[in-house]
Amino acid sequence: MTKLVIIGAGKGGTALLEMLQGDPTVRILGIADKRDHAPGLELARSLGISTSADYRKFLVQDNIDLIIDVTGDPAVGAMLAALKPTRTEIMSGSAARFMWDLIADRKRKEELEDNYTLMQRELDAVSDTEFIIGKNPKMKEIDELIARVSPAPTSVLIRGESGTGKELVARAIHRYSHLREKPLVTINCTALTATLMESELFGHKKGSFTGAFANKIGLFEKAAGGTIFLDEIGDMSTEMQAKLLRFLQTGEIKAVGDVQIRHVKVRIIAATNRNLEQAIEHGEFREDLFYRFTFAIMLPPLRERVEDIPELAYHFLQKAKAKVNKKVESISTEALDYLKNYSWPGNLRELENMIERAVVLSQTGQIDTAHLPLHIQVGKLKVNSDQGFMEAKRRIVEEFEKEALSRFLMEAHGHISHAAACAKLPRRTFHRLMLKHHLSARGFKPKY
C-alpha cells in the first residue's frame, strides 16, 4: 500500500483526493494548504484525513512513500525537495498532472466497466427468459415450473429438441436461485471423449496421462457452491454416467491420477434432446442415473407455438438490429405468414439466425419475403382446387422464379452478372427472366 501526502487543496488537490479516496492500494496520510478554507481541506476533514496549513508538518514523518505537489508553485516544490525524508518520492508539475490524468482515466474506465456490467446483467436477464415470450399455455406452465424449482437444490433435467432454449432455461433457474452469485459452469457432453470428459469434470494431476503437462482443476470444483450445466447428457458415455451417478450420490470427486478425495457441493442441471427412455431400453443410458433427476422440464418445439412466432420474431428483430447497428423496424404481414407456416426444425435458434440474416439483407427498413430463405417458402405454395394441374404448376413456377431471382439479386446487391453466377445461369438467361418478372437491378442496390 502506497502512503502519500497531497500538497495543495485547491481544485486539483480536491479532485485528486476524491479520485484516490477508497482506492485499496493507497493510504492518504494528509493534505496541506495555506488557505484555511480550501475546498480540499474541508473534504479531507469530512473523511477523517489529517489536514494542515503548514506544508512542512507532514515532511517530518518518515513513513511517507510519496508526496504529490499540485500547487504548481516552483518555490513550494523546491522547499519540499529540500526537506523531504530520504526515502520519500516527490511528484510535482507535469508529473503530478500526468498522474492526475492517469487516475482520472482509470476512474472513468471503472465507471464504464461498472455500467457495462450492469447493462450486461440486464441484457442477460432478458436473454435468459426470451424462450418464455408469447402467450402459449405450455410456456406459461414452464415459467411457473422454473419459479418453483429454482429455490430448491433439486437436480433438474431439461428436455426438448435442439434450439428450443434448454440452456436458457438452465440459466434462468440459476439466476432465480439462491446460488445466483455463485458460478454457473457449462459443458457440452457431446464434444468430448470419455477420457477428456473425466478430466474436464473432475480435473487431473500432472503426468496422469499423455498431454497432462500440469495439474488441472475440474469443472465440478470450479462450480463449487454454484451450478453446473451438463448439456446433451444423453450423449455421455456409460462409463462417465457411472462416475456422474457416484458424484450425485456422494458429492465426492477425485481428479484423474490423484488419490485424494474431495467433497464438493454443486447443483446439477442437465439437458438432452434424446429420448432417454428409449436410450435406457437400448442400454445407452443408465436407468439409475435417469431417476436421480427428480424434476424434469419438457420444452415444446417452436412449431407447437405458432401463436408466439410473431412476438418472438420482433424480439429477435430488436436484438439483431442492435447487433448489426441497422434500422429495421418491421416485418411484413406476408413474411410473418411464411414464418408461421414453416416447420422450424432448428426451433428458436433457427428463427433468431433467420431474423438476423434478414436484417442484414434488408435495405428498406422492413423484413419482406425476399429477405427470407427460399426453403421457408415451400410450405406456402398452395394449389387452388379450381385450377387445373398445368395452371397451378405454371403459377407456382412463376412465383418460385420471381422469389429466386429477387434472392440472388439481393445477395449480389443488384449486380446482374454476380447474381447470374450465384444462380448458375448464363447472364443473358438471368436478364431475360428479370424482364419477364418486371424486376429491376436498381431496386436491389444498397441505398447508401
Short mmCIF file of C-alpha atoms in Angstrom, two decimals:
data_model
loop_
_atom_site.label_atom_id
_atom_site.label_comp_id
_atom_site.label_asym_id
_atom_site.label_seq_id
_atom_site.Cartn_x
_atom_site.Cartn_y
_atom_site.Cartn_z
CA MET A 1 0.00 0.00 0.00
CA THR A 2 1.38 3.42 -1.01
CA LYS A 3 1.31 6.05 1.78
CA LEU A 4 1.07 9.55 0.36
CA VAL A 5 0.52 13.22 1.18
CA ILE A 6 -1.15 15.75 -1.10
CA ILE A 7 0.24 19.30 -1.12
CA GLY A 8 -2.37 21.74 -2.38
CA ALA A 9 -6.07 21.53 -1.57
CA GLY A 10 -7.47 23.63 -4.37
CA LYS A 11 -9.31 22.26 -7.39
CA GLY A 12 -6.51 19.86 -8.33
CA GLY A 13 -5.92 18.57 -4.81
CA THR A 14 -9.64 18.14 -4.18
CA ALA A 15 -10.13 16.17 -7.40
CA LEU A 16 -7.10 14.01 -6.61
CA LEU A 17 -8.42 13.34 -3.10
CA GLU A 18 -11.84 12.35 -4.47
CA MET A 19 -10.29 10.00 -7.01
CA LEU A 20 -7.86 8.33 -4.61
CA GLN A 21 -10.30 8.01 -1.69
CA GLY A 22 -11.41 4.39 -1.39
CA ASP A 23 -8.53 3.03 -3.50
CA PRO A 24 -7.33 -0.08 -1.58
CA THR A 25 -3.76 0.38 -2.88
CA VAL A 26 -3.41 3.89 -1.42
CA ARG A 27 -3.46 5.39 2.08
CA ILE A 28 -3.72 9.20 2.23
CA LEU A 29 -1.86 10.39 5.34
CA GLY A 30 -2.81 14.03 4.93
CA ILE A 31 -3.40 17.07 2.74
CA ALA A 32 -1.92 20.54 3.25
CA ASP A 33 -2.79 24.04 2.01
CA LYS A 34 -2.03 27.52 3.38
CA ARG A 35 -5.65 28.57 2.83
CA ASP A 36 -7.78 27.57 5.82
CA HIS A 37 -10.95 27.24 3.76
CA ALA A 38 -9.53 25.47 0.72
CA PRO A 39 -12.18 23.00 -0.55
CA GLY A 40 -9.84 20.02 -0.28
CA LEU A 41 -9.26 20.64 3.43
CA GLU A 42 -12.98 20.59 4.19
CA LEU A 43 -13.42 17.38 2.21
CA ALA A 44 -10.46 15.77 3.98
CA ARG A 45 -11.85 16.66 7.40
CA SER A 46 -15.19 15.11 6.50
CA LEU A 47 -13.31 11.93 5.52
CA GLY A 48 -11.23 11.88 8.69
CA ILE A 49 -7.97 12.67 6.89
CA SER A 50 -5.37 14.84 8.62
CA THR A 51 -5.08 18.46 7.36
CA SER A 52 -2.60 21.29 7.84
CA ALA A 53 -1.88 24.86 6.74
CA ASP A 54 1.85 24.14 7.08
CA TYR A 55 3.40 22.15 4.24
CA ARG A 56 6.28 21.11 6.50
CA LYS A 57 4.07 19.30 9.02
CA PHE A 58 3.98 16.06 7.05
CA LEU A 59 7.65 16.16 5.99
CA VAL A 60 8.89 15.10 9.43
CA GLN A 61 7.15 11.74 9.05
CA ASP A 62 9.45 9.01 7.79
CA ASN A 63 6.69 6.64 6.66
CA ILE A 64 5.65 8.69 3.62
CA ASP A 65 6.22 6.94 0.29
CA LEU A 66 5.04 9.72 -2.00
CA ILE A 67 4.33 13.46 -1.90
CA ILE A 68 2.12 14.77 -4.69
CA ASP A 69 2.51 18.52 -5.20
CA VAL A 70 -0.36 20.03 -7.17
CA THR A 71 0.26 23.69 -6.18
CA GLY A 72 2.14 24.49 -9.36
CA ASP A 73 4.43 26.78 -7.30
CA PRO A 74 8.18 26.23 -8.01
CA ALA A 75 9.10 27.62 -4.58
CA VAL A 76 6.90 25.04 -2.86
CA GLY A 77 8.46 22.32 -5.00
CA ALA A 78 11.98 23.42 -4.04
CA MET A 79 11.10 23.53 -0.34
CA LEU A 80 9.60 20.02 -0.46
CA ALA A 81 12.67 18.66 -2.24
CA ALA A 82 14.96 20.14 0.41
CA LEU A 83 13.02 18.94 3.46
CA LYS A 84 11.57 15.58 2.40
CA PRO A 85 12.74 12.34 4.04
CA THR A 86 15.38 10.46 2.04
CA ARG A 87 13.15 7.56 1.01
CA THR A 88 10.18 9.73 0.05
CA GLU A 89 9.50 10.44 -3.62
CA ILE A 90 8.03 13.73 -4.87
CA MET A 91 5.74 14.07 -7.84
CA SER A 92 5.10 17.63 -8.96
CA GLY A 93 4.48 19.78 -12.02
CA SER A 94 3.80 17.85 -15.23
CA ALA A 95 4.39 14.51 -13.48
CA ALA A 96 1.66 15.28 -10.93
CA ARG A 97 -0.67 16.38 -13.74
CA PHE A 98 0.10 13.16 -15.63
CA MET A 99 -0.71 11.07 -12.56
CA TRP A 100 -3.90 13.05 -12.02
CA ASP A 101 -4.97 12.40 -15.62
CA LEU A 102 -4.00 8.73 -15.31
CA ILE A 103 -6.07 8.26 -12.16
CA ALA A 104 -9.00 10.13 -13.72
CA ASP A 105 -8.84 7.89 -16.79
CA ARG A 106 -8.79 4.81 -14.58
CA LYS A 107 -11.81 6.02 -12.62
CA ARG A 108 -13.71 6.72 -15.84
CA LYS A 109 -12.82 3.25 -17.09
CA GLU A 110 -14.03 1.69 -13.83
CA GLU A 111 -17.32 3.59 -14.11
CA LEU A 112 -17.75 2.46 -17.71
CA GLU A 113 -16.97 -1.13 -16.71
CA ASP A 114 -19.49 -0.94 -13.86
CA ASN A 115 -22.13 0.46 -16.22
CA TYR A 116 -21.31 -2.21 -18.80
CA THR A 117 -21.57 -4.95 -16.18
CA LEU A 118 -24.95 -3.63 -15.04
CA MET A 119 -26.23 -3.38 -18.62
CA GLN A 120 -24.88 -6.85 -19.40
CA ARG A 121 -26.71 -8.28 -16.38
CA GLU A 122 -29.93 -6.63 -17.55
CA LEU A 123 -29.44 -7.94 -21.09
CA ASP A 124 -28.61 -11.41 -19.76
CA ALA A 125 -31.77 -11.35 -17.66
CA VAL A 126 -33.81 -10.55 -20.78
CA SER A 127 -31.97 -13.11 -22.93
CA ASP A 128 -32.29 -15.84 -20.31
CA THR A 129 -36.09 -15.57 -20.39
CA GLU A 130 -36.66 -14.92 -24.10
CA PHE A 131 -37.89 -18.51 -24.58
CA ILE A 132 -40.94 -17.62 -22.44
CA ILE A 133 -42.02 -14.77 -24.74
CA GLY A 134 -45.53 -15.27 -26.05
CA LYS A 135 -48.91 -16.49 -24.90
CA ASN A 136 -48.60 -20.24 -25.40
CA PRO A 137 -50.07 -22.04 -22.33
CA LYS A 138 -47.19 -24.55 -22.26
CA MET A 139 -44.66 -21.75 -21.87
CA LYS A 140 -46.67 -20.21 -19.04
CA GLU A 141 -46.54 -23.59 -17.28
CA ILE A 142 -42.77 -23.78 -17.81
CA ASP A 143 -42.38 -20.29 -16.37
CA GLU A 144 -44.21 -21.48 -13.24
CA LEU A 145 -42.09 -24.64 -13.05
CA ILE A 146 -38.89 -22.58 -13.18
CA ALA A 147 -40.17 -20.36 -10.37
CA ARG A 148 -40.96 -23.42 -8.24
CA VAL A 149 -37.75 -25.39 -8.79
CA SER A 150 -35.25 -22.51 -8.73
CA PRO A 151 -35.15 -22.04 -4.91
CA ALA A 152 -34.72 -25.79 -4.27
CA PRO A 153 -31.37 -27.65 -4.57
CA THR A 154 -33.07 -30.29 -6.74
CA SER A 155 -31.26 -31.71 -9.78
CA VAL A 156 -33.14 -30.74 -12.94
CA LEU A 157 -33.38 -32.41 -16.35
CA ILE A 158 -34.42 -30.14 -19.24
CA ARG A 159 -35.73 -31.97 -22.30
CA GLY A 160 -36.53 -30.74 -25.78
CA GLU A 161 -35.39 -30.57 -29.37
CA SER A 162 -32.22 -28.73 -30.37
CA GLY A 163 -32.67 -24.98 -30.35
CA THR A 164 -35.71 -24.88 -28.04
CA GLY A 165 -33.84 -22.91 -25.37
CA LYS A 166 -32.66 -25.59 -22.92
CA GLU A 167 -29.55 -23.67 -21.90
CA LEU A 168 -31.65 -20.52 -21.43
CA VAL A 169 -33.87 -22.45 -19.01
CA ALA A 170 -30.80 -23.62 -17.10
CA ARG A 171 -29.52 -20.05 -16.85
CA ALA A 172 -32.93 -18.83 -15.70
CA ILE A 173 -33.08 -21.49 -12.96
CA HIS A 174 -29.60 -20.48 -11.77
CA ARG A 175 -30.42 -16.77 -11.93
CA TYR A 176 -33.58 -17.14 -9.83
CA SER A 177 -31.97 -19.46 -7.27
CA HIS A 178 -30.10 -18.60 -4.07
CA LEU A 179 -26.92 -19.61 -5.96
CA ARG A 180 -27.18 -16.69 -8.39
CA GLU A 181 -24.00 -15.03 -7.06
CA LYS A 182 -22.06 -18.30 -7.41
CA PRO A 183 -20.59 -19.74 -10.63
CA LEU A 184 -22.64 -21.28 -13.43
CA VAL A 185 -20.35 -23.64 -15.36
CA THR A 186 -21.41 -25.22 -18.66
CA ILE A 187 -20.05 -28.25 -20.50
CA ASN A 188 -21.28 -29.95 -23.68
CA CYS A 189 -21.18 -33.71 -23.22
CA THR A 190 -21.23 -34.37 -26.98
CA ALA A 191 -17.96 -32.66 -27.79
CA LEU A 192 -15.56 -34.73 -25.64
CA THR A 193 -14.32 -38.31 -25.40
CA ALA A 194 -14.82 -40.21 -22.13
CA THR A 195 -11.20 -39.59 -21.07
CA LEU A 196 -11.34 -35.87 -21.77
CA MET A 197 -14.78 -35.61 -20.18
CA GLU A 198 -13.48 -37.13 -16.94
CA SER A 199 -10.54 -34.72 -16.96
CA GLU A 200 -12.84 -31.74 -17.63
CA LEU A 201 -15.31 -32.63 -14.88
CA PHE A 202 -13.01 -33.99 -12.17
CA GLY A 203 -9.64 -32.46 -13.09
CA HIS A 204 -6.30 -34.26 -13.38
CA LYS A 205 -2.84 -34.41 -11.88
CA LYS A 206 0.28 -33.58 -13.84
CA GLY A 207 1.58 -36.64 -15.71
CA SER A 208 -1.59 -38.68 -15.17
CA PHE A 209 -1.93 -39.24 -18.93
CA THR A 210 -0.27 -38.19 -22.17
CA GLY A 211 -0.66 -34.44 -22.55
CA ALA A 212 -1.28 -33.75 -18.84
CA PHE A 213 1.57 -31.26 -18.50
CA ALA A 214 0.16 -29.54 -15.41
CA ASN A 215 -2.41 -30.02 -12.66
CA LYS A 216 -5.92 -29.07 -13.71
CA ILE A 217 -8.94 -28.16 -11.59
CA GLY A 218 -12.13 -29.85 -12.78
CA LEU A 219 -15.41 -28.10 -13.56
CA PHE A 220 -17.15 -29.59 -10.51
CA GLU A 221 -14.57 -27.87 -8.31
CA LYS A 222 -14.81 -24.63 -10.31
CA ALA A 223 -18.59 -24.68 -9.88
CA ALA A 224 -18.34 -25.36 -6.12
CA GLY A 225 -21.21 -23.67 -4.31
CA GLY A 226 -22.92 -22.90 -7.61
CA THR A 227 -24.42 -24.75 -10.58
CA ILE A 228 -23.02 -26.96 -13.32
CA PHE A 229 -24.99 -27.39 -16.56
CA LEU A 230 -24.40 -30.68 -18.40
CA ASP A 231 -25.65 -30.04 -21.92
CA GLU A 232 -26.63 -33.08 -24.01
CA ILE A 233 -26.17 -35.53 -21.14
CA GLY A 234 -27.80 -38.20 -23.31
CA ASP A 235 -24.57 -38.35 -25.35
CA MET A 236 -22.39 -39.04 -22.29
CA SER A 237 -20.64 -42.44 -22.31
CA THR A 238 -21.97 -45.10 -19.92
CA GLU A 239 -18.57 -45.08 -18.17
CA MET A 240 -18.90 -41.37 -17.42
CA GLN A 241 -22.55 -41.84 -16.47
CA ALA A 242 -21.41 -44.20 -13.70
CA LYS A 243 -18.94 -41.62 -12.37
CA LEU A 244 -21.55 -38.86 -12.54
CA LEU A 245 -24.01 -41.09 -10.67
CA ARG A 246 -21.44 -41.64 -7.91
CA PHE A 247 -20.91 -37.90 -7.62
CA LEU A 248 -24.66 -37.31 -7.35
CA GLN A 249 -24.85 -39.92 -4.59
CA THR A 250 -21.80 -38.86 -2.55
CA GLY A 251 -20.72 -35.37 -3.65
CA GLU A 252 -17.16 -36.75 -3.88
CA ILE A 253 -14.67 -36.01 -6.65
CA LYS A 254 -11.24 -37.44 -7.38
CA ALA A 255 -9.00 -35.97 -10.06
CA VAL A 256 -7.54 -38.30 -12.69
CA GLY A 257 -4.24 -39.64 -11.33
CA ASP A 258 -4.95 -38.43 -7.79
CA VAL A 259 -5.60 -40.41 -4.60
CA GLN A 260 -7.16 -37.56 -2.63
CA ILE A 261 -10.96 -37.42 -2.44
CA ARG A 262 -12.63 -34.04 -2.06
CA HIS A 263 -16.23 -33.15 -1.26
CA VAL A 264 -17.91 -30.57 -3.48
CA LYS A 265 -21.41 -29.14 -3.16
CA VAL A 266 -22.82 -28.16 -6.53
CA ARG A 267 -26.26 -28.18 -8.15
CA ILE A 268 -26.65 -30.28 -11.30
CA ILE A 269 -28.81 -29.17 -14.22
CA ALA A 270 -28.73 -31.38 -17.31
CA ALA A 271 -30.31 -31.19 -20.75
CA THR A 272 -30.87 -33.56 -23.64
CA ASN A 273 -32.63 -33.74 -26.99
CA ARG A 274 -32.65 -37.55 -26.92
CA ASN A 275 -35.43 -39.93 -25.95
CA LEU A 276 -33.80 -41.19 -22.75
CA GLU A 277 -36.43 -43.86 -22.12
CA GLN A 278 -35.54 -45.38 -25.49
CA ALA A 279 -31.82 -44.98 -24.74
CA ILE A 280 -32.35 -46.90 -21.47
CA GLU A 281 -34.02 -49.76 -23.38
CA HIS A 282 -31.03 -49.92 -25.75
CA GLY A 283 -28.55 -49.89 -22.87
CA GLU A 284 -27.20 -46.47 -23.84
CA PHE A 285 -28.28 -44.61 -20.71
CA ARG A 286 -28.30 -45.73 -17.08
CA GLU A 287 -31.75 -46.04 -15.59
CA ASP A 288 -30.47 -45.29 -12.07
CA LEU A 289 -28.92 -42.03 -13.31
CA PHE A 290 -32.15 -41.11 -15.09
CA TYR A 291 -34.11 -41.39 -11.84
CA ARG A 292 -31.58 -39.21 -9.97
CA PHE A 293 -33.08 -36.27 -11.87
CA THR A 294 -36.28 -35.93 -9.89
CA PHE A 295 -37.53 -32.79 -11.66
CA ALA A 296 -37.97 -32.61 -15.43
CA ILE A 297 -38.98 -29.74 -17.70
CA MET A 298 -40.10 -30.50 -21.26
CA LEU A 299 -39.77 -27.67 -23.78
CA PRO A 300 -42.16 -27.67 -26.74
CA PRO A 301 -40.79 -27.22 -30.27
CA LEU A 302 -41.45 -23.90 -31.98
CA ARG A 303 -43.89 -25.50 -34.44
CA GLU A 304 -46.21 -26.08 -31.46
CA ARG A 305 -46.03 -22.38 -30.53
CA VAL A 306 -47.23 -20.83 -33.78
CA GLU A 307 -49.09 -18.05 -31.95
CA ASP A 308 -45.80 -16.93 -30.34
CA ILE A 309 -43.81 -16.66 -33.58
CA PRO A 310 -44.69 -13.00 -34.42
CA GLU A 311 -43.75 -11.82 -30.91
CA LEU A 312 -40.57 -13.89 -30.91
CA ALA A 313 -39.68 -12.62 -34.38
CA TYR A 314 -39.99 -9.00 -33.25
CA HIS A 315 -37.95 -9.78 -30.13
CA PHE A 316 -35.15 -11.21 -32.27
CA LEU A 317 -35.53 -8.25 -34.64
CA GLN A 318 -34.72 -5.85 -31.78
CA LYS A 319 -31.66 -7.92 -30.86
CA ALA A 320 -30.46 -8.20 -34.46
CA LYS A 321 -30.78 -4.53 -35.37
CA ALA A 322 -28.85 -3.58 -32.22
CA LYS A 323 -26.18 -6.16 -33.02
CA VAL A 324 -25.63 -5.12 -36.65
CA ASN A 325 -26.44 -1.44 -35.98
CA LYS A 326 -29.13 -1.22 -38.62
CA LYS A 327 -32.52 0.48 -38.57
CA VAL A 328 -35.04 -2.21 -39.48
CA GLU A 329 -38.34 -1.61 -37.72
CA SER A 330 -40.93 -4.05 -39.04
CA ILE A 331 -41.76 -7.40 -40.62
CA SER A 332 -44.29 -7.55 -43.44
CA THR A 333 -47.53 -9.45 -42.92
CA GLU A 334 -46.66 -11.86 -45.74
CA ALA A 335 -43.23 -12.55 -44.23
CA LEU A 336 -44.85 -13.28 -40.87
CA ASP A 337 -47.25 -15.68 -42.59
CA TYR A 338 -44.26 -17.53 -44.06
CA LEU A 339 -42.65 -17.72 -40.62
CA LYS A 340 -45.84 -19.09 -39.07
CA ASN A 341 -46.24 -21.75 -41.76
CA TYR A 342 -42.67 -23.04 -41.55
CA SER A 343 -41.91 -26.21 -39.53
CA TRP A 344 -38.80 -24.83 -37.71
CA PRO A 345 -36.59 -27.92 -37.28
CA GLY A 346 -33.98 -25.65 -35.65
CA ASN A 347 -36.56 -24.01 -33.37
CA LEU A 348 -35.69 -20.71 -31.60
CA ARG A 349 -32.07 -20.77 -32.70
CA GLU A 350 -33.08 -21.07 -36.35
CA LEU A 351 -35.63 -18.26 -36.03
CA GLU A 352 -33.10 -15.95 -34.38
CA ASN A 353 -30.47 -16.63 -37.05
CA MET A 354 -33.00 -16.19 -39.84
CA ILE A 355 -34.18 -12.82 -38.49
CA GLU A 356 -30.59 -11.60 -38.11
CA ARG A 357 -29.84 -12.62 -41.70
CA ALA A 358 -32.97 -10.83 -42.91
CA VAL A 359 -31.94 -7.65 -41.06
CA VAL A 360 -28.55 -7.76 -42.78
CA LEU A 361 -30.21 -8.18 -46.19
CA SER A 362 -32.96 -5.59 -45.76
CA GLN A 363 -32.41 -2.20 -47.39
CA THR A 364 -35.92 -0.86 -46.86
CA GLY A 365 -36.29 -0.78 -43.07
CA GLN A 366 -38.63 -3.77 -43.24
CA ILE A 367 -38.20 -7.53 -43.48
CA ASP A 368 -40.06 -8.83 -46.53
CA THR A 369 -40.44 -12.31 -48.03
CA ALA A 370 -37.48 -11.63 -50.32
CA HIS A 371 -35.24 -11.46 -47.25
CA LEU A 372 -36.22 -14.98 -46.14
CA PRO A 373 -34.52 -18.17 -47.40
CA LEU A 374 -36.22 -19.89 -50.30
CA HIS A 375 -36.75 -23.14 -48.40
CA ILE A 376 -39.03 -21.40 -45.90
CA GLN A 377 -41.46 -20.52 -48.67
CA VAL A 378 -42.09 -24.06 -49.93
CA GLY A 379 -44.84 -24.62 -47.38
CA LYS A 380 -46.73 -21.60 -48.71
CA LEU A 381 -47.12 -22.99 -52.24
CA LYS A 382 -50.79 -23.97 -52.31
CA VAL A 383 -52.86 -25.33 -55.16
CA ASN A 384 -56.31 -23.90 -55.75
CA SER A 385 -58.76 -26.75 -56.39
CA ASP A 386 -60.44 -24.63 -59.08
CA GLN A 387 -57.24 -24.61 -61.14
CA GLY A 388 -56.09 -27.39 -63.38
CA PHE A 389 -52.76 -29.10 -62.75
CA MET A 390 -50.87 -27.26 -65.51
CA GLU A 391 -52.22 -23.84 -64.47
CA ALA A 392 -51.32 -24.46 -60.82
CA LYS A 393 -47.85 -25.64 -61.85
CA ARG A 394 -47.33 -22.56 -64.06
CA ARG A 395 -48.32 -20.21 -61.23
CA ILE A 396 -46.09 -21.95 -58.68
CA VAL A 397 -43.12 -21.93 -61.08
CA GLU A 398 -43.61 -18.22 -61.74
CA GLU A 399 -43.75 -17.48 -58.02
CA PHE A 400 -40.60 -19.52 -57.49
CA GLU A 401 -38.76 -17.81 -60.35
CA LYS A 402 -39.59 -14.34 -59.08
CA GLU A 403 -38.63 -15.12 -55.49
CA ALA A 404 -35.40 -16.86 -56.57
CA LEU A 405 -34.36 -14.01 -58.87
CA SER A 406 -35.07 -11.49 -56.11
CA ARG A 407 -32.98 -13.50 -53.67
CA PHE A 408 -29.97 -13.72 -55.97
CA LEU A 409 -30.19 -10.03 -56.89
CA MET A 410 -30.41 -9.06 -53.25
CA GLU A 411 -27.39 -11.13 -52.26
CA ALA A 412 -25.45 -9.68 -55.22
CA HIS A 413 -26.55 -6.11 -54.27
CA GLY A 414 -28.17 -5.62 -57.66
CA HIS A 415 -25.15 -6.72 -59.71
CA ILE A 416 -26.70 -8.83 -62.51
CA SER A 417 -23.53 -10.71 -63.52
CA HIS A 418 -22.80 -11.70 -59.92
CA ALA A 419 -26.44 -12.71 -59.35
CA ALA A 420 -26.41 -14.85 -62.51
CA ALA A 421 -23.18 -16.52 -61.37
CA CYS A 422 -24.73 -17.31 -57.96
CA ALA A 423 -27.78 -18.76 -59.72
CA LYS A 424 -25.51 -20.75 -62.08
CA LEU A 425 -27.33 -19.31 -65.08
CA PRO A 426 -25.98 -17.50 -68.16
CA ARG A 427 -26.24 -13.74 -67.71
CA ARG A 428 -28.50 -13.46 -70.78
CA THR A 429 -30.93 -16.07 -69.39
CA PHE A 430 -30.95 -14.40 -65.98
CA HIS A 431 -31.63 -10.98 -67.52
CA ARG A 432 -34.43 -12.40 -69.71
CA LEU A 433 -36.13 -13.82 -66.60
CA MET A 434 -35.75 -10.44 -64.87
CA LEU A 435 -37.59 -8.76 -67.75
CA LYS A 436 -40.27 -11.45 -67.66
CA HIS A 437 -40.97 -10.75 -63.97
CA HIS A 438 -40.53 -6.95 -64.24
CA LEU A 439 -37.53 -6.89 -61.89
CA SER A 440 -35.05 -4.01 -61.97
CA ALA A 441 -31.49 -4.36 -60.64
CA ARG A 442 -31.72 -0.79 -59.34
CA GLY A 443 -34.23 -1.85 -56.70
CA PHE A 444 -31.71 -4.23 -55.15
CA LYS A 445 -28.75 -1.89 -54.93
CA PRO A 446 -27.76 -0.62 -51.45
CA LYS A 447 -29.31 2.72 -50.51
CA TYR A 448 -26.02 4.09 -49.14
#
